[in-house]
Short mmCIF file of C-alpha atoms in Angstrom, two decimals:
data_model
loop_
_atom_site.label_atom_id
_atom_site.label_comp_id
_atom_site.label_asym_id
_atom_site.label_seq_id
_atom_site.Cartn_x
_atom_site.Cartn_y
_atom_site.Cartn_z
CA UNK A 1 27.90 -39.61 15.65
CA UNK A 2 28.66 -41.88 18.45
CA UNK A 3 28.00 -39.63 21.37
CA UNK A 4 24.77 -38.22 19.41
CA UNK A 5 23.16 -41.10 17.80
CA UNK A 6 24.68 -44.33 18.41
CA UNK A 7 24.87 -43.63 22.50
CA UNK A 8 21.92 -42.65 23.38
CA UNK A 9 19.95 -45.33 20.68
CA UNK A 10 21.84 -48.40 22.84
CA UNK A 11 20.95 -46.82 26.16
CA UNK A 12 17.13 -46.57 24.86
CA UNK A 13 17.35 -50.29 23.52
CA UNK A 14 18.84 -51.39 27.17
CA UNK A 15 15.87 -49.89 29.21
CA UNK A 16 13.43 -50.41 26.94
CA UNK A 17 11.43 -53.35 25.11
CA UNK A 18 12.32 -53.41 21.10
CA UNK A 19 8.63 -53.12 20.13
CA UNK A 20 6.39 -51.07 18.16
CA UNK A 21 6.26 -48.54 20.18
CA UNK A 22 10.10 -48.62 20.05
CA UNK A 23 10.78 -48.23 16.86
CA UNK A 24 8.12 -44.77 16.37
CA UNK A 25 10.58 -43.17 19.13
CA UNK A 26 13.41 -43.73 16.79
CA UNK A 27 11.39 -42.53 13.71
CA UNK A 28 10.30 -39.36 15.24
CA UNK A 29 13.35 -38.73 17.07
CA UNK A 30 11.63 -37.97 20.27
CA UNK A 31 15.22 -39.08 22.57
CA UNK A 32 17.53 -37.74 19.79
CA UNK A 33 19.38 -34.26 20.34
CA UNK A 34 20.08 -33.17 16.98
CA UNK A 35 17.78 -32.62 14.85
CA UNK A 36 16.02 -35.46 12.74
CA UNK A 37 13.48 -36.53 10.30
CA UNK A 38 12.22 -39.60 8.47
CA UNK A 39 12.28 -39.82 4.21
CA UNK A 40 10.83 -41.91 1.87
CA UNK A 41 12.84 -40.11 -0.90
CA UNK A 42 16.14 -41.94 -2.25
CA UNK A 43 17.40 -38.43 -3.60
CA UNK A 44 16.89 -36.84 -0.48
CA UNK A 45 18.70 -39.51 1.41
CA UNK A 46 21.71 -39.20 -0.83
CA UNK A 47 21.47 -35.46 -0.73
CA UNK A 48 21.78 -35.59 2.69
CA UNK A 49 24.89 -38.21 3.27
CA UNK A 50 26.82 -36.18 0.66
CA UNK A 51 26.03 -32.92 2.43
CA UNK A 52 27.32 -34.34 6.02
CA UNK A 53 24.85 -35.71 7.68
CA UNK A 54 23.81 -39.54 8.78
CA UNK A 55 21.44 -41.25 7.82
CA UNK A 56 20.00 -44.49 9.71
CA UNK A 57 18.02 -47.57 8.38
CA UNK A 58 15.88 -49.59 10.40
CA UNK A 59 14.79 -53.02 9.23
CA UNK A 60 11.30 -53.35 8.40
CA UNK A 61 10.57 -49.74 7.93
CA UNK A 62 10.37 -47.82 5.00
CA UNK A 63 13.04 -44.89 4.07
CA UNK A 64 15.93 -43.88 6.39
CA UNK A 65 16.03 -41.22 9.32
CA UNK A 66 18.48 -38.23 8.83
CA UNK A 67 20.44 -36.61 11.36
CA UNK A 68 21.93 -33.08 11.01
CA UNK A 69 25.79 -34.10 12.03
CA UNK A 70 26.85 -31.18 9.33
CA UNK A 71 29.67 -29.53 11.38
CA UNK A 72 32.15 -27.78 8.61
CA UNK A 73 34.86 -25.30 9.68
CA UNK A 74 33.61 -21.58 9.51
CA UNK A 75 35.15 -18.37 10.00
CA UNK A 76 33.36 -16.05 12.96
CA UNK A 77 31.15 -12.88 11.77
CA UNK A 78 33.75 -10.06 11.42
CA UNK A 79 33.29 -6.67 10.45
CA UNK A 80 32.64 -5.93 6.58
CA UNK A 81 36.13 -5.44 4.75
CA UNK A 82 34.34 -3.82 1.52
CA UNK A 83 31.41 -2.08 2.53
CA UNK A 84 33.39 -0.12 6.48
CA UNK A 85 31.21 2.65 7.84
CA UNK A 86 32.15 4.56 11.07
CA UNK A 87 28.91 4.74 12.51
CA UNK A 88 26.76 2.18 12.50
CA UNK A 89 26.63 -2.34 12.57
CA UNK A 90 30.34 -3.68 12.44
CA UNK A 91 28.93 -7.26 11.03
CA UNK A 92 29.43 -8.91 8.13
CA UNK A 93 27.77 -11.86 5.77
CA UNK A 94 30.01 -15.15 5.98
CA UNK A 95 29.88 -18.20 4.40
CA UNK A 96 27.53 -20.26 6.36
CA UNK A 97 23.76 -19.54 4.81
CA UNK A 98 22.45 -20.77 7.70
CA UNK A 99 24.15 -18.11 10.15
CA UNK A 100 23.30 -15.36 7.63
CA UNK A 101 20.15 -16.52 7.93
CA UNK A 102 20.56 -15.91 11.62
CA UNK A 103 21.53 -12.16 11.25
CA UNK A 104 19.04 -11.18 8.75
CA UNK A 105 16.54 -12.52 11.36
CA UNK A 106 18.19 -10.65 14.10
CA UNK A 107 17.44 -7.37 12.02
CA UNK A 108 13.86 -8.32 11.01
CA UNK A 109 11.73 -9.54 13.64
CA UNK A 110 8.29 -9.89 11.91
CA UNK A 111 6.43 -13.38 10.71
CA UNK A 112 6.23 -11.42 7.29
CA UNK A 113 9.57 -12.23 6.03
CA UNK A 114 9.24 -15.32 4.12
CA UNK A 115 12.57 -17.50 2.83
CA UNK A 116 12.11 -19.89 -0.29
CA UNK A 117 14.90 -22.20 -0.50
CA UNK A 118 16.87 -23.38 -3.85
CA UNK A 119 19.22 -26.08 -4.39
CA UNK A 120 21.18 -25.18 -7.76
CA UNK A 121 23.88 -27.24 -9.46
CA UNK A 122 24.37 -30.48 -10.44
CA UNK A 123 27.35 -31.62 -8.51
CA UNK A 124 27.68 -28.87 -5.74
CA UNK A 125 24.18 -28.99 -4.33
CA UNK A 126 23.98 -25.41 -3.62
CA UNK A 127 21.49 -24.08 -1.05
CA UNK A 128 20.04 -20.67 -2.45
CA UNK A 129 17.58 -18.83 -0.38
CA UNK A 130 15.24 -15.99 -1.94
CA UNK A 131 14.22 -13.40 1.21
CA UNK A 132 11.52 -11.09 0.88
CA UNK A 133 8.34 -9.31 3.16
CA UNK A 134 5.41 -10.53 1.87
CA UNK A 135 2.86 -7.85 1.74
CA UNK A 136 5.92 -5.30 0.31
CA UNK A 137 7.38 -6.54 -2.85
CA UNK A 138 5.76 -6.65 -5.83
CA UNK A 139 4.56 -9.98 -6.60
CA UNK A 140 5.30 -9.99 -10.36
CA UNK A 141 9.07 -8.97 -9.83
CA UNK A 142 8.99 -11.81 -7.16
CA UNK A 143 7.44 -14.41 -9.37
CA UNK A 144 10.21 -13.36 -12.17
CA UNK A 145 12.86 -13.85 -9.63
CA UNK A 146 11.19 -17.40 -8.42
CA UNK A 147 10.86 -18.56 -11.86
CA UNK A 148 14.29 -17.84 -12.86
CA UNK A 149 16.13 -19.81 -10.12
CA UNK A 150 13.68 -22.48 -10.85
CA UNK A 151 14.95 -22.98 -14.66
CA UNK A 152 18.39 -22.40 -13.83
CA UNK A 153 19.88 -25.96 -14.80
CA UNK A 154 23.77 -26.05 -14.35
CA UNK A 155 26.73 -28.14 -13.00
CA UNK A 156 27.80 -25.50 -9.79
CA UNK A 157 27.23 -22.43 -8.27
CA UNK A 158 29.93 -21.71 -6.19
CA UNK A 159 29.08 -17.92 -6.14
CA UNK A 160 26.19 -15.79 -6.01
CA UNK A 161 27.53 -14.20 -8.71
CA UNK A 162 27.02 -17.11 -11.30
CA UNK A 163 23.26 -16.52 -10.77
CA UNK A 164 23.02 -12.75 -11.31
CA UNK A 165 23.71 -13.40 -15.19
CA UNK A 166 20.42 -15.52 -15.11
CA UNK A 167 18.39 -12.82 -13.41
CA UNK A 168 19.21 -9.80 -15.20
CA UNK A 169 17.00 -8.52 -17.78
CA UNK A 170 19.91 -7.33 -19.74
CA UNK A 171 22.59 -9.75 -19.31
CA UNK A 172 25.19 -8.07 -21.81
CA UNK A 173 25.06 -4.53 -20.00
CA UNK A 174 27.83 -2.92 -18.68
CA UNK A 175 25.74 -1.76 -16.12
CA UNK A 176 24.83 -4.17 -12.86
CA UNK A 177 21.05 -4.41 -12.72
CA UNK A 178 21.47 -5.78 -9.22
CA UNK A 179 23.31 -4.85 -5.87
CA UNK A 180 25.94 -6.84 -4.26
CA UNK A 181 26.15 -6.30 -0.43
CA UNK A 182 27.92 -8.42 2.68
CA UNK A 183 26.23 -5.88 5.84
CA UNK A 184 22.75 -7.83 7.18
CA UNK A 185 21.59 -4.53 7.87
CA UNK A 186 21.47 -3.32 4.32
CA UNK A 187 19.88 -6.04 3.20
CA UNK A 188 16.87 -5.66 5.76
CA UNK A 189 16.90 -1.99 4.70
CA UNK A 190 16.16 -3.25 1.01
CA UNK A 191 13.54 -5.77 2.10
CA UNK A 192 11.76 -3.25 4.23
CA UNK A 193 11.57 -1.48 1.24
CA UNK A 194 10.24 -3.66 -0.73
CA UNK A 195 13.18 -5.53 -2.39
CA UNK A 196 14.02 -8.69 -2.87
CA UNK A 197 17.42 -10.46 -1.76
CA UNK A 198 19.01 -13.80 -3.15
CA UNK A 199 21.45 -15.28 -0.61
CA UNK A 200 23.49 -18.25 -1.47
CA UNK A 201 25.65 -20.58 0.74
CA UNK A 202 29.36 -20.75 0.65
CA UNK A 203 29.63 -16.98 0.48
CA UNK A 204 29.36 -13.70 1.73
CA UNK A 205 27.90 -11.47 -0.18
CA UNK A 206 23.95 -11.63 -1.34
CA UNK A 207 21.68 -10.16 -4.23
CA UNK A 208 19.22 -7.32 -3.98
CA UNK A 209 16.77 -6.78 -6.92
CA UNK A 210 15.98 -4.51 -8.40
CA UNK A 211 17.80 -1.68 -8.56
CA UNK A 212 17.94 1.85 -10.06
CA UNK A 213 20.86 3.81 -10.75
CA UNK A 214 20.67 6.49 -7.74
CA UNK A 215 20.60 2.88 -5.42
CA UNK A 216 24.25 1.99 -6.66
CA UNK A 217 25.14 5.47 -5.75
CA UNK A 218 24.14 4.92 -2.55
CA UNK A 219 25.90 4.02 0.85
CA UNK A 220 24.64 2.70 3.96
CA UNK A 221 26.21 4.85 5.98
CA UNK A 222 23.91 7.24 4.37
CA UNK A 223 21.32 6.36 6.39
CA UNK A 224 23.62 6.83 10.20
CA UNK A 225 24.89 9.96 9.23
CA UNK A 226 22.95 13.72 9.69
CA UNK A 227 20.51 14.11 6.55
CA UNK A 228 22.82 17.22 5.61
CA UNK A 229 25.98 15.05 5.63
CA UNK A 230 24.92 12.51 4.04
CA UNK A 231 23.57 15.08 1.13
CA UNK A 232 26.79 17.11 1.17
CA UNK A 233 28.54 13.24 0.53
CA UNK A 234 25.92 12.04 -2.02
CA UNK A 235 26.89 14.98 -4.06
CA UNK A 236 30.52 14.55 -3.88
CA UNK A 237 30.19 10.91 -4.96
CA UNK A 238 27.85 12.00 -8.50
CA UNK A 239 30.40 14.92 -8.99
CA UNK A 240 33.35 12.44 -8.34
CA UNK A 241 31.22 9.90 -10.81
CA UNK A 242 31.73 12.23 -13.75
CA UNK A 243 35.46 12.96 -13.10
CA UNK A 244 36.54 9.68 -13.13
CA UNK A 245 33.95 8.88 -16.48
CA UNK A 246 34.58 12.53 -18.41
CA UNK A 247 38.11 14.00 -16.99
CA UNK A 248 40.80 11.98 -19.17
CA UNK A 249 38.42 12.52 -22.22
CA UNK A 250 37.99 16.19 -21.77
CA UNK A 251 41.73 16.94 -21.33
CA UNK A 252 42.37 15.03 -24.39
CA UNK A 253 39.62 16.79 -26.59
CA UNK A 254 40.45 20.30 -25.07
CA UNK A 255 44.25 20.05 -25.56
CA UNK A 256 43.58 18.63 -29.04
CA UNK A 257 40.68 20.34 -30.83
CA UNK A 258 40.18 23.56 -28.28
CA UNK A 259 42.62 25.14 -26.77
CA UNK A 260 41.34 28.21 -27.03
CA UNK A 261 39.13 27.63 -24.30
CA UNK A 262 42.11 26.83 -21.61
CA UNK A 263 43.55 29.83 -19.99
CA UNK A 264 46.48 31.30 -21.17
CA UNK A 265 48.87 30.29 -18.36
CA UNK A 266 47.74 26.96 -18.19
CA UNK A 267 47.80 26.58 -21.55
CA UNK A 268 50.93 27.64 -21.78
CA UNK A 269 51.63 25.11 -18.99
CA UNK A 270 50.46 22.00 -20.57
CA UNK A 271 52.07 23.43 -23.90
CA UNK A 272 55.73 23.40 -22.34
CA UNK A 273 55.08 19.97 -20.79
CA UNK A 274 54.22 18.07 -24.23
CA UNK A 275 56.70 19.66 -26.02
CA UNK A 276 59.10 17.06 -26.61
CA UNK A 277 56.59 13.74 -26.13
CA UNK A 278 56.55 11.66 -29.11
CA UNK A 279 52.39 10.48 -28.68
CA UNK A 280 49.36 12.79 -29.87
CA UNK A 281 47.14 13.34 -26.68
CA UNK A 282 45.63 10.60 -27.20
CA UNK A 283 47.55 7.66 -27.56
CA UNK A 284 49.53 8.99 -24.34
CA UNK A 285 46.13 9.24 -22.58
CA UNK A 286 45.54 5.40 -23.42
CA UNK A 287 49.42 4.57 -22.19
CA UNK A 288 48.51 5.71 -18.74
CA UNK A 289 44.73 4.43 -18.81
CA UNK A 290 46.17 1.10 -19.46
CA UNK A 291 48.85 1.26 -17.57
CA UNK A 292 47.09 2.41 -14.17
CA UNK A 293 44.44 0.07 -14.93
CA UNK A 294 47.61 -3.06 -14.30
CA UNK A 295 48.68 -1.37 -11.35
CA UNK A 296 45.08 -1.65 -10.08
CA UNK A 297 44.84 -5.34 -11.06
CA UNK A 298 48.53 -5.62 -9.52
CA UNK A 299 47.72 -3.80 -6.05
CA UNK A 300 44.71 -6.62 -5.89
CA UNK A 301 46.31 -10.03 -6.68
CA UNK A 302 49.58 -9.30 -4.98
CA UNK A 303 49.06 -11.05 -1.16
CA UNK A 304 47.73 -7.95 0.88
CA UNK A 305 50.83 -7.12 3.05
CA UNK A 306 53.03 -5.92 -0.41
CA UNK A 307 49.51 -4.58 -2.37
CA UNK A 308 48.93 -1.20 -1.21
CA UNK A 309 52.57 -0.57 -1.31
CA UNK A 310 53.33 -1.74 -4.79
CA UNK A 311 50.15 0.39 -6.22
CA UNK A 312 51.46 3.40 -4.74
CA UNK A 313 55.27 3.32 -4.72
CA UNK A 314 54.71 1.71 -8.17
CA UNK A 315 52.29 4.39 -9.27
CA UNK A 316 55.20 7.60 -8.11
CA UNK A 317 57.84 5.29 -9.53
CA UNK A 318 56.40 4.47 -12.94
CA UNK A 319 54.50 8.00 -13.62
CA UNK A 320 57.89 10.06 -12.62
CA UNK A 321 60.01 7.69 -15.17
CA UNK A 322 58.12 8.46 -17.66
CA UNK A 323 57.59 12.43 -17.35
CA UNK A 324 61.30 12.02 -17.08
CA UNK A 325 62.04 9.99 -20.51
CA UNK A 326 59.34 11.71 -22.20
CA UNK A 327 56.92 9.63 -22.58
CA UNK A 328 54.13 11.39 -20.98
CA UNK A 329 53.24 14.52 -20.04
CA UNK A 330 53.61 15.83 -16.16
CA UNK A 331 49.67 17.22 -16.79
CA UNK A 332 48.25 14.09 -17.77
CA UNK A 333 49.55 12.22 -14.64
CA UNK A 334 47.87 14.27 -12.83
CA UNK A 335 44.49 13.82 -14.80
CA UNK A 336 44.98 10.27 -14.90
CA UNK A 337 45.82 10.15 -10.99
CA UNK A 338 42.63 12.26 -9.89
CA UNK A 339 40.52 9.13 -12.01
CA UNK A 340 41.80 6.60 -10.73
CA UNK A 341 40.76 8.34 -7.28
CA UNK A 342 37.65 9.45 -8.55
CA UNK A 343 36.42 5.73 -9.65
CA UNK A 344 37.30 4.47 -5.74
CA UNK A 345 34.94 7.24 -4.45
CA UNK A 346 31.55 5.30 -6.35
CA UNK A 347 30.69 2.85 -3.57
CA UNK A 348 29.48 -0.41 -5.64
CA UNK A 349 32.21 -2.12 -7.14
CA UNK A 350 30.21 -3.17 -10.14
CA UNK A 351 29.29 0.42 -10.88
CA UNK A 352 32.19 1.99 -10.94
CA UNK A 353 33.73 -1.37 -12.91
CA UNK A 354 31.46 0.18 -15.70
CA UNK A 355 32.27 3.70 -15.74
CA UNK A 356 35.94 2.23 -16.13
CA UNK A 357 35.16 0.19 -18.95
CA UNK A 358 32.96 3.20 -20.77
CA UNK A 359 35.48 5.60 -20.04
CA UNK A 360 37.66 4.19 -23.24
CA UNK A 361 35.62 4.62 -26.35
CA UNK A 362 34.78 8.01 -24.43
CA UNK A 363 38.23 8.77 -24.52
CA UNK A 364 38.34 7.66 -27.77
CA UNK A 365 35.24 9.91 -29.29
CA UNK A 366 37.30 12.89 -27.69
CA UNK A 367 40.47 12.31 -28.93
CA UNK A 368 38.49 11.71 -32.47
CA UNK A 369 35.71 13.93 -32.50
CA UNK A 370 36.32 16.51 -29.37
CA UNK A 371 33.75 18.01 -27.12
CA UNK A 372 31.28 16.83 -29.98
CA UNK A 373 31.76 13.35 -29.32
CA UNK A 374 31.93 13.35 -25.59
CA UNK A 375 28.70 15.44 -25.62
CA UNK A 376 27.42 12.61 -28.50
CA UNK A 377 28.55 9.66 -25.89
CA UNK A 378 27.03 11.58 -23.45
CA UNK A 379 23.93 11.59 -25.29
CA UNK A 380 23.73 7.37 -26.36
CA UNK A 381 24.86 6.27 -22.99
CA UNK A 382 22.21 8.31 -21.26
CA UNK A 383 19.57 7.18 -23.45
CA UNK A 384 20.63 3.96 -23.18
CA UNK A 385 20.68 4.17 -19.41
CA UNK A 386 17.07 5.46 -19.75
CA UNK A 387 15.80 2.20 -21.67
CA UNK A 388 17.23 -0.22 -19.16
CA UNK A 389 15.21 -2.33 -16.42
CA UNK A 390 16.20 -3.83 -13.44
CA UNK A 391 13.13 -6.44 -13.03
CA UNK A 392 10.88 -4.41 -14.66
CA UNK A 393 12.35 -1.35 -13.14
CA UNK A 394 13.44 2.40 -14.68
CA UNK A 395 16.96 1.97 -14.27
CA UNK A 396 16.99 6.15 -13.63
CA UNK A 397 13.95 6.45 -12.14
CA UNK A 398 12.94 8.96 -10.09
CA UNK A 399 14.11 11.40 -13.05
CA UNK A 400 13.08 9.10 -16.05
CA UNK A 401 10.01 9.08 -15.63
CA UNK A 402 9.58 11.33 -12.99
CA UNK A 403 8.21 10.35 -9.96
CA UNK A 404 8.92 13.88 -7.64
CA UNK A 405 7.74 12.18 -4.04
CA UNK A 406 11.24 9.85 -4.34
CA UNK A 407 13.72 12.43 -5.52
CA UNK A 408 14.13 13.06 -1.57
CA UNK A 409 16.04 10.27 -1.34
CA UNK A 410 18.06 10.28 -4.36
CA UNK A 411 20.85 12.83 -5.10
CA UNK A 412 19.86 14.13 -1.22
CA UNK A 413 18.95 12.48 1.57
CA UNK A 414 16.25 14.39 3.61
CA UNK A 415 15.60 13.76 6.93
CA UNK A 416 13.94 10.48 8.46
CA UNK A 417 10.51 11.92 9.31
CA UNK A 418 10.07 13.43 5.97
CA UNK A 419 10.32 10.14 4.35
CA UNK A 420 7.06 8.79 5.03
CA UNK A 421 6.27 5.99 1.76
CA UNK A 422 8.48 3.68 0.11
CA UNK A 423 9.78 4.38 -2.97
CA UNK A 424 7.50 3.68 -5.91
CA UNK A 425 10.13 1.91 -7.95
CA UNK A 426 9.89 -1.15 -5.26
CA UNK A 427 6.44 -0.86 -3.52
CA UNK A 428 3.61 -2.84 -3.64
CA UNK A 429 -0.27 -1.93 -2.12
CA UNK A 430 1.73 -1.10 1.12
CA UNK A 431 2.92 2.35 0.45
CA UNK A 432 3.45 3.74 4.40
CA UNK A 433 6.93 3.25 5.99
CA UNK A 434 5.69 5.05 8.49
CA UNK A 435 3.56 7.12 10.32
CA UNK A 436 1.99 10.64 8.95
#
């Protein structure tokens, strides 16, 4: 402040008469280095003095002048730690909004992108920022988004999390009708699609809405890899998706209610193994469920040097013990184990947080009903997938309803130049990504 303001105001004053003309230099800031401007506004000048900065009062003149002294510890841009690819940007979203802002700007250099600006909370002052391209979004999902931030009335936001539960159209889903991200460079990718991101200070990750289904399934490495890669991967990760949703369900419904349809050897197998446990199928499927689940929570609160060892050494130790006493069958490790991998392999956290959760009364409807409940779960969760929105959005669309000219880029990826419009889910009048 010294150096900045009071300095260079005192060697003004010394060469210079204290006049009229004076006094405008300090109002507009014209021998200032940081950056300035005059208010009239008391709430703004508070706002401001809270947030960092200085304000200065002049007698005789009306409102204050604010400097920008903010200067707050921040960690440099590092690589993403949840979203790695090998081939492409090693950058990452941090906490500063304002050096976010920075990268997204580095990705898209076009007038077009427009940034509306939020304060939310009460006490914490939050700056929120809503990017978009004008001339690509639709303006009615945009005007929802706008007008939701605008009503939100609450004491903090310290994540950008605590606003996705005012956005959503279904707010008591399971399923995340929004993407988080922390990579700049998927976050242009959504805007140049037509998307629309909501980036908050004081952290990392940011908002993209809406979203469908095949979007969550989705990686942004997709996009840096060969077309026939990234296909070959895309189909691993939906195939993957239904193991760890339908495996410990099916093993429990088969071994209970058909049998017949397990070969012999295996059969006998599995038979030998659960000879002397104590549980039906079920209730032993819901031991380990449950008990994998805390090793999962375990491996992520311990401090990161012991977590990775304690979920694995804890996961051999624990599941031999009890094959050993009894408890549980040898087999159903081994289902259990390939889930737990299975649910790492969907790439958005959120998502696969939901197949976890839905897994359970799945399991439950097979150890009840057999392959006629899982097929009747089956049945309600997919229709219920079909009547959710994301803003407005077919949460499966391209296959319900059917739009054929975005399947390409759905449970495949074909190449670049065959991808010529935007998908229809998030375009506006402005349907060419490129030329034909």
């Amino acid at each position: 402040m010294r150096e900045a303001i009071v300095k260079p105001l005192l060697e003004e004053a010394s060469r210079n008469e204290i006049d009229h003309q004076f006094i405008t230099r300090v109002v507009t800031g014209s021998f200032f280095t940081l950056n300035s401007h005059h208010s009239n506004s008391a709430a703004t000048i508070v706002d401001d003095i809270v947030s960092g900065n200085a304000a200065l009062y002049i007698e005789g003149i009306s409102g204050m002048i604010h400097f920008a002294l903010q200067n707050y510890q921040r960690r440099s841009v590092t690589e993403s730690s949840n979203e790695v690819v090998i081939v492409g940007p090693q950058e990452a979203f941090i906490e500063d909004i304002h050096v976010n802002m920075s990268l997204l700007r580095h990705k898209i250099k076009h007038p077009d992108l427009k940034m509306v600006k939020f304060t939310i909370g009460k006490y914490t002052k939050t700056e929120v920022f809503v990017v978009y391209i004008q001339g690509l979004c639709k303006p009615d999902i945009l005007e929802n988004v706008l007008d939701s931030l605008g009503n939100i009335d609450m004491d903090s936001s310290l994540g950008v999390s605590y606003l996705s539960e005012f956005l959503e159209d279904h707010p008591l889903s399971p399923f995340p009708q929004y993407q988080y991200t922390e990579r700049p460079d998927t976050v242009a990718a959504a805007l140049v699609e037509g998307r629309i991101g909501v980036m908050q200070d004081g952290t990392p990750f940011s908002l993209l809405i809406p979203v469908t289904f095949f979007s969550l399934m989705q990686s942004s490495e997709d996009y840096y890899q060969r077309f026939y890669s990234a296909s070959f991967i895309r189909l691993i990760r939906l195939l993957f998706a239904f193991i760890a949703f339908l495996l410990p369900s099916f093993y429990v419904a088969v071994t209970t209610f058909h049998p017949e349809i397990i070969p012999t050897n295996l059969l006998i197998t599995i038979a030998s193994a659960r000879e002397n446990i104590p549980f039906p199928a079920l209730i032993e499927a819901l031991i380990m469920e449950v008990t994998f689940e805390g090793l999962r929570e375990a491996g992520i609160r311990i401090p990161k040097p012991l977590g990775q060892t304690v979920s694995i050494i804890g996961g051999i130790v624990i599941g031999q013990a009890a094959v050993q006493a009894g408890i549980v069958s040898a087999p159903l490790v081994i289902v259990v184990s390939i889930t737990g991998i299975a649910a790492f392999i969907i790439p958005h956290f959120e998502l696969g947080l939901a197949f976890r959760l839905l897994r359970f009364p799945v399991l439950f409807m097979g150890g009840t009903l057999g392959l006629f409940g899982i097929v009747i779960s089956i049945y309600l969760i997919y229709w219920y997938m079909v009547s959710l929105r994301s803003f407005g959005v077919p949460y499966m669309q391209p296959f319900a309803p059917l739009v054929l000219r975005d399947i390409k880029d759905t449970i495949v990826r074909v190449p670049w130049f065959l991808m010529k419009q935007r998908p229809t889910a998030y375009e506006d009048a402005n349907k060419k990504r490129q030329k034909t």
